Short mmCIF file of C-alpha atoms in Angstrom, two decimals:
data_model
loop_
_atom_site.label_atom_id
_atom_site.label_comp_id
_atom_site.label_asym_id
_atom_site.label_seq_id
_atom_site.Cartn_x
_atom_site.Cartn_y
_atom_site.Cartn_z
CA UNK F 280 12.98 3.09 10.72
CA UNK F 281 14.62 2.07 13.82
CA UNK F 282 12.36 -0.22 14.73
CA UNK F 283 11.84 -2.09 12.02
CA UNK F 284 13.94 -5.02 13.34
CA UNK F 285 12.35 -5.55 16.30
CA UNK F 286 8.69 -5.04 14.89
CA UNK F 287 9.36 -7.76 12.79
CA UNK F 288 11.23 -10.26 15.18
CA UNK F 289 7.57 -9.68 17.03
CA UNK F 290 5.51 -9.96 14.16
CA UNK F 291 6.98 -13.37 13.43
CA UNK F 292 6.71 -14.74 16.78
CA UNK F 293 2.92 -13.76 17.04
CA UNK F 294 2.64 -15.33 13.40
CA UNK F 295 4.23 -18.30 15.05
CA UNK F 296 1.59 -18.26 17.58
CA UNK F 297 -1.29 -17.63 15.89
CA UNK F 298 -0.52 -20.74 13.66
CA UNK F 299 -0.53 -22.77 16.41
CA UNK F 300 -3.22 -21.84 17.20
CA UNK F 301 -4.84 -21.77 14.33
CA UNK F 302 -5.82 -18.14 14.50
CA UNK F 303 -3.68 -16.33 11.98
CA UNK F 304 -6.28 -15.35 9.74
CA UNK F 305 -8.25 -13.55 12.29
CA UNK F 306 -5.09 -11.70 14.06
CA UNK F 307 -4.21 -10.53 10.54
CA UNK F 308 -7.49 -8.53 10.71
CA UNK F 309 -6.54 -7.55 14.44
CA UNK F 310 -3.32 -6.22 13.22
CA UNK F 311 -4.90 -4.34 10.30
CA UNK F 312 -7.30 -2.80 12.72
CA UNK F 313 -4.71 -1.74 15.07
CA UNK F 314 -2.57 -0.68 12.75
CA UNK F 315 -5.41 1.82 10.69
CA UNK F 316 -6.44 3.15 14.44
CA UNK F 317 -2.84 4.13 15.05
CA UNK F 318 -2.68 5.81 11.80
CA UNK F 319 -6.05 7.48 11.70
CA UNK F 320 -5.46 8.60 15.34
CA UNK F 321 -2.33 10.94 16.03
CA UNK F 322 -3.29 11.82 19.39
CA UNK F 323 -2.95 7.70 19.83
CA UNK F 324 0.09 7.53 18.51
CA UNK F 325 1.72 10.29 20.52
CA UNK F 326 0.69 8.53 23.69
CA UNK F 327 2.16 5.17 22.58
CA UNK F 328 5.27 7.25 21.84
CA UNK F 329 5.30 9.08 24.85
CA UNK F 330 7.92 8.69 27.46
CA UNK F 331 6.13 10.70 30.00
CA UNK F 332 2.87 8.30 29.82
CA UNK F 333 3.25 5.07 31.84
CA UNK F 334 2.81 1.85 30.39
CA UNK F 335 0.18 0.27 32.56
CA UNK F 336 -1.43 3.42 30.84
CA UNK F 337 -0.95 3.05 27.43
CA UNK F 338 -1.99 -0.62 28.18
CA UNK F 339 -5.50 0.14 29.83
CA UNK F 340 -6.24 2.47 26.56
CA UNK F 341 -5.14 -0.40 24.23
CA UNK F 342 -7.90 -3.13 26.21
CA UNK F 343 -10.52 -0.31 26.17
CA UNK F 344 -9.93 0.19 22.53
CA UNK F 345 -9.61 -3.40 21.59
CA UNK F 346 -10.96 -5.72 24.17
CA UNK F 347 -13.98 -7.22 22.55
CA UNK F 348 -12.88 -6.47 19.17
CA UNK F 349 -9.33 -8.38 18.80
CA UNK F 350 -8.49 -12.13 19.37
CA UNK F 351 -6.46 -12.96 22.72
CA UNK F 352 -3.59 -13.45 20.94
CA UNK F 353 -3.66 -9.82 20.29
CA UNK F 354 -4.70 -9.07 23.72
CA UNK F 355 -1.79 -10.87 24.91
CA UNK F 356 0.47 -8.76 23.07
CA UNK F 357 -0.10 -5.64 24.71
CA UNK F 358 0.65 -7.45 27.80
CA UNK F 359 4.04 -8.59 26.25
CA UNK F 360 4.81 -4.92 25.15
CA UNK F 361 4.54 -3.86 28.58
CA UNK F 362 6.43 -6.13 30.09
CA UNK F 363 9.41 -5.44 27.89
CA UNK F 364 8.69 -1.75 27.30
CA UNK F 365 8.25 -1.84 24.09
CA UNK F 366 4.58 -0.27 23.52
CA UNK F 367 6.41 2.52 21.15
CA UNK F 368 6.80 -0.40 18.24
CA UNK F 369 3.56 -1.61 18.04
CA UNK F 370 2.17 0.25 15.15
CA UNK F 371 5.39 -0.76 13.55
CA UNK F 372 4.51 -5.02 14.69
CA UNK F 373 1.04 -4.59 13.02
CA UNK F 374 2.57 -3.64 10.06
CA UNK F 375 4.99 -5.72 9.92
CA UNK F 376 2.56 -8.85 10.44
CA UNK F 377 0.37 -7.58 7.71
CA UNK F 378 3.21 -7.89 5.61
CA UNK F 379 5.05 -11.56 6.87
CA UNK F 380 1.25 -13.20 6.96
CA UNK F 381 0.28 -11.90 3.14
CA UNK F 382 4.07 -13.67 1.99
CA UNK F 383 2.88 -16.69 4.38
CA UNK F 384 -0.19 -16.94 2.36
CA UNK F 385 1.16 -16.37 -0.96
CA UNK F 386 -0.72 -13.18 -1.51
CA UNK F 387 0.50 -10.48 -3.36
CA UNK F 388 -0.46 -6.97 -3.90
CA UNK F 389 -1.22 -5.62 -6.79
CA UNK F 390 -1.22 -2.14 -7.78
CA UNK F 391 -3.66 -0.64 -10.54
CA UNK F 392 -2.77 2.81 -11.85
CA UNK F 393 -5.66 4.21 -13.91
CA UNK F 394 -7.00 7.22 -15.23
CA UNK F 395 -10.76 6.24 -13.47
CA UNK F 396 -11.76 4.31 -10.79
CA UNK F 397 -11.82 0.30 -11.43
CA UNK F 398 -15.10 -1.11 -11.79
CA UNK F 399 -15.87 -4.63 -9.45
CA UNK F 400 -16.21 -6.95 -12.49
CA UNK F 401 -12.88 -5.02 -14.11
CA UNK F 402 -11.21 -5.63 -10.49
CA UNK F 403 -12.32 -9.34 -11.16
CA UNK F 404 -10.78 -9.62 -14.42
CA UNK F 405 -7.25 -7.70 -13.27
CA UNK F 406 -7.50 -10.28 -10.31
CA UNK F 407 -8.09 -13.40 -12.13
CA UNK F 408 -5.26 -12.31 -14.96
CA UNK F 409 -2.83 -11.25 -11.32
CA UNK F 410 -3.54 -15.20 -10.41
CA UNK F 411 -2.92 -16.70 -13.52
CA UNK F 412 0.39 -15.09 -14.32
CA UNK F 413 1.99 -15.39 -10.87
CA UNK F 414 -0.14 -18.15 -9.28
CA UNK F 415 -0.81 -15.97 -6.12
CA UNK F 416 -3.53 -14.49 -4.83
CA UNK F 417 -3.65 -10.75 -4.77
CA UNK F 418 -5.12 -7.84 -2.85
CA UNK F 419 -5.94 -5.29 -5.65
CA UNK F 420 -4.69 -1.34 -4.83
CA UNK F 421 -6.30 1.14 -7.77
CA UNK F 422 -4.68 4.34 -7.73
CA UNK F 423 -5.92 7.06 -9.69
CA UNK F 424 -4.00 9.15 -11.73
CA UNK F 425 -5.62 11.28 -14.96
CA UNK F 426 -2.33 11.92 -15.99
CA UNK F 427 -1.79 8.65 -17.57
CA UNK F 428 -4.64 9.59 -19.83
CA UNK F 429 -6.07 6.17 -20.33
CA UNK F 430 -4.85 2.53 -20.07
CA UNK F 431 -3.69 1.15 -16.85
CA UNK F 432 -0.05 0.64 -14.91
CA UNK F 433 -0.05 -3.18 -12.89
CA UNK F 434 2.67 -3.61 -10.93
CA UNK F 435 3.00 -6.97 -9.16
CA UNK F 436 5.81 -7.58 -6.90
CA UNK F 437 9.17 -6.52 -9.15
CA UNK F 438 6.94 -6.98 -12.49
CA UNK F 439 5.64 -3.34 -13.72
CA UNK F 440 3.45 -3.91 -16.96
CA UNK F 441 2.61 -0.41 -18.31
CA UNK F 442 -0.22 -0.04 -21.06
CA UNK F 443 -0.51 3.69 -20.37
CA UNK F 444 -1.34 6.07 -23.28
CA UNK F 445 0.66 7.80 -21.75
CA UNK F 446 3.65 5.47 -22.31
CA UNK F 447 2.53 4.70 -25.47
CA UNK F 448 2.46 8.47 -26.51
CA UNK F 449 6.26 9.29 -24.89
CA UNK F 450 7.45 5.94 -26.95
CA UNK F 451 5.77 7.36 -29.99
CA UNK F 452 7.66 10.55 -29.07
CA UNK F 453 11.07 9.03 -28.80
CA UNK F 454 10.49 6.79 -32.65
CA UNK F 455 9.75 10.61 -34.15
CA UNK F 456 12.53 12.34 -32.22
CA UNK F 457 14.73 9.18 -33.98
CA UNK F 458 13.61 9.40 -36.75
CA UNK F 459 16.08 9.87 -39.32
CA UNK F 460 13.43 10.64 -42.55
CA UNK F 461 14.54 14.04 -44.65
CA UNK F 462 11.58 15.25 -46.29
CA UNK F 463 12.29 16.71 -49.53
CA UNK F 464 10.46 19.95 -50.67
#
């Protein structure tokens, strides 16, 4: 990711901004809509990517896509991408803000692996147990896997708590495979 530095050195500046004034919450949402249109649209992408495609160009699609729908501050932005031709990062900025505002706020995300879908009030539960062991808030991700059989996998941060039956089963495995019992017949 070659971009990553710059993205981020953007990210933090329209963070910066956006606390001042007092907007941050609501450019967060801007960036997570720009940011899932990029990704949901290749044909989008491309054309931000494009070196052929001029950037008063790119920036008229961006306002008809957005204007209306995204705070000045991230109206501004395009403008500032323009200027410094940079409108090839900016999938990579609304990322990246995502990411600086959620440590910002103190919230974490939290990943549920389970064999089913999470119910709301179980989503509740994993939530409130997320805030009481770390003291963040969290945005719950539930990932579906039937391999694990049953039980869940949380994984907060660096902290991985796995309660899997299918752990459970493989450490089973290991105390048998261990075991150092002769039966006598």
């Amino acid at each position: 990711m070659k971009d990553a530095r710059p993205a981020l050195r953007y990210a933090k500046a329209i963070l910066n901004l956006a606390k001042d004034t007092k907007v941050e919450t609501e450019v967060n949402a801007d960036m997570q809509l720009i940011a899932t249109t990029i990704s949901e649209n290749p044909d989008l992408d491309v054309m931000l990517n494009s070196p052929i495609v001029k950037l008063s160009y790119k920036k008229k699609v961006l306002n008809a896509l957005f204007s209306g729908k995204v705070n000045v501050v991230s109206l501004g932005l395009f403008d500032l991408l323009q200027e410094n031709k940079r409108m090839n990062i900016l999938h990579s900025i609304a990322k990246q803000y995502s990411i600086i505002y959620d440590y910002y706020k103190n919230i974490d995300i939290a990943k549920v692996t389970t064999a089913v879908p999470l119910t709301k009030e179980l989503e509740k539960k994993v939530l409130d147990k997320i805030v009481d062991l770390t003291g963040n808030k969290a945005v719950l991700e539930n990932i579906v896997n039937p391999s694990i059989l049953g039980g869940f996998i949380l994984r907060v941060g660096d902290m991985q708590y796995d309660a899997s039956f299918s752990h459970h089963l493989n450490e089973l495995r290991k105390e048998f495979d261990n075991s150092h019992y002769i039966p006598k017949i």
